[in-house]
């Protein structure tokens, strides 16, 4: 996993983040990590666009039945 160092944060911001972490029963690092993960997640609009792209790309292509492939592999 990568690391991130944020310098020169206002003391008030750090105090608010610490208070938020306490309310959620987490460490400051844990709270900031969750905030960053949520902020970096795809929005509903972005997720729909990605989904539409892949649906369009595979439209008309026959897909194999994965359950049948698993059964076939187990039968070996």
Tab-separated table of C-alpha atoms in Angstrom:
chain	number	residue	atom	x	y	z
A	1	UNK	CA	0.000	0.000	0.000
A	2	UNK	CA	1.129	3.514	-0.681
A	3	UNK	CA	1.558	6.272	1.825
A	4	UNK	CA	0.517	9.892	1.737
A	5	UNK	CA	1.968	12.786	3.694
A	6	UNK	CA	-0.042	15.985	3.953
A	7	UNK	CA	1.883	18.995	5.199
A	8	UNK	CA	0.775	22.387	6.484
A	9	UNK	CA	-2.770	21.487	7.538
A	10	UNK	CA	-4.466	24.133	9.630
A	11	UNK	CA	-4.608	23.180	13.321
A	12	UNK	CA	-8.379	23.695	13.310
A	13	UNK	CA	-8.793	21.118	10.528
A	14	UNK	CA	-6.707	18.614	12.465
A	15	UNK	CA	-8.765	19.264	15.609
A	16	UNK	CA	-12.000	18.692	13.676
A	17	UNK	CA	-10.655	15.483	12.166
A	18	UNK	CA	-9.607	14.245	15.614
A	19	UNK	CA	-13.059	15.036	17.018
A	20	UNK	CA	-14.710	13.239	14.116
A	21	UNK	CA	-12.438	10.218	14.651
A	22	UNK	CA	-13.350	10.142	18.366
A	23	UNK	CA	-17.072	10.257	17.533
A	24	UNK	CA	-16.633	7.275	15.215
A	25	UNK	CA	-14.375	5.388	17.620
A	26	UNK	CA	-11.422	5.422	15.235
A	27	UNK	CA	-7.872	6.675	15.191
A	28	UNK	CA	-7.116	9.876	13.314
A	29	UNK	CA	-5.337	7.840	10.641
A	30	UNK	CA	-8.291	5.460	10.329
A	31	UNK	CA	-10.752	8.330	10.011
A	32	UNK	CA	-8.699	10.149	7.371
A	33	UNK	CA	-8.256	6.895	5.442
A	34	UNK	CA	-12.033	6.366	5.318
A	35	UNK	CA	-12.600	9.969	4.236
A	36	UNK	CA	-10.080	9.581	1.400
A	37	UNK	CA	-11.484	6.226	0.249
A	38	UNK	CA	-15.013	7.650	0.148
A	39	UNK	CA	-13.851	10.790	-1.658
A	40	UNK	CA	-12.018	8.747	-4.294
A	41	UNK	CA	-14.928	6.370	-4.937
A	42	UNK	CA	-16.799	6.621	-8.212
A	43	UNK	CA	-19.928	8.712	-8.113
A	44	UNK	CA	-23.161	7.077	-9.220
A	45	UNK	CA	-22.927	8.957	-12.511
A	46	UNK	CA	-19.348	7.763	-13.106
A	47	UNK	CA	-20.237	4.173	-12.202
A	48	UNK	CA	-23.155	4.231	-14.626
A	49	UNK	CA	-20.884	5.578	-17.374
A	50	UNK	CA	-18.360	2.781	-16.796
A	51	UNK	CA	-21.149	0.208	-16.772
A	52	UNK	CA	-22.631	1.590	-19.998
A	53	UNK	CA	-19.199	1.506	-21.643
A	54	UNK	CA	-18.697	-2.181	-20.841
A	55	UNK	CA	-22.272	-3.107	-21.773
A	56	UNK	CA	-21.798	-1.405	-25.128
A	57	UNK	CA	-18.427	-3.052	-25.662
A	58	UNK	CA	-19.720	-6.578	-25.011
A	59	UNK	CA	-23.154	-6.168	-26.598
A	60	UNK	CA	-23.827	-9.044	-28.952
A	61	UNK	CA	-20.929	-11.171	-27.688
A	62	UNK	CA	-21.874	-14.613	-26.437
A	63	UNK	CA	-20.682	-15.150	-22.885
A	64	UNK	CA	-19.893	-18.600	-21.551
A	65	UNK	CA	-21.828	-19.948	-18.591
A	66	UNK	CA	-19.378	-19.756	-15.697
A	67	UNK	CA	-21.312	-22.348	-13.659
A	68	UNK	CA	-20.966	-24.844	-16.513
A	69	UNK	CA	-17.237	-24.128	-16.742
A	70	UNK	CA	-16.809	-24.679	-12.999
A	71	UNK	CA	-18.727	-27.981	-13.130
A	72	UNK	CA	-16.652	-29.087	-16.090
A	73	UNK	CA	-13.431	-28.241	-14.262
A	74	UNK	CA	-14.535	-30.114	-11.126
A	75	UNK	CA	-15.373	-33.185	-13.194
A	76	UNK	CA	-11.737	-33.534	-14.307
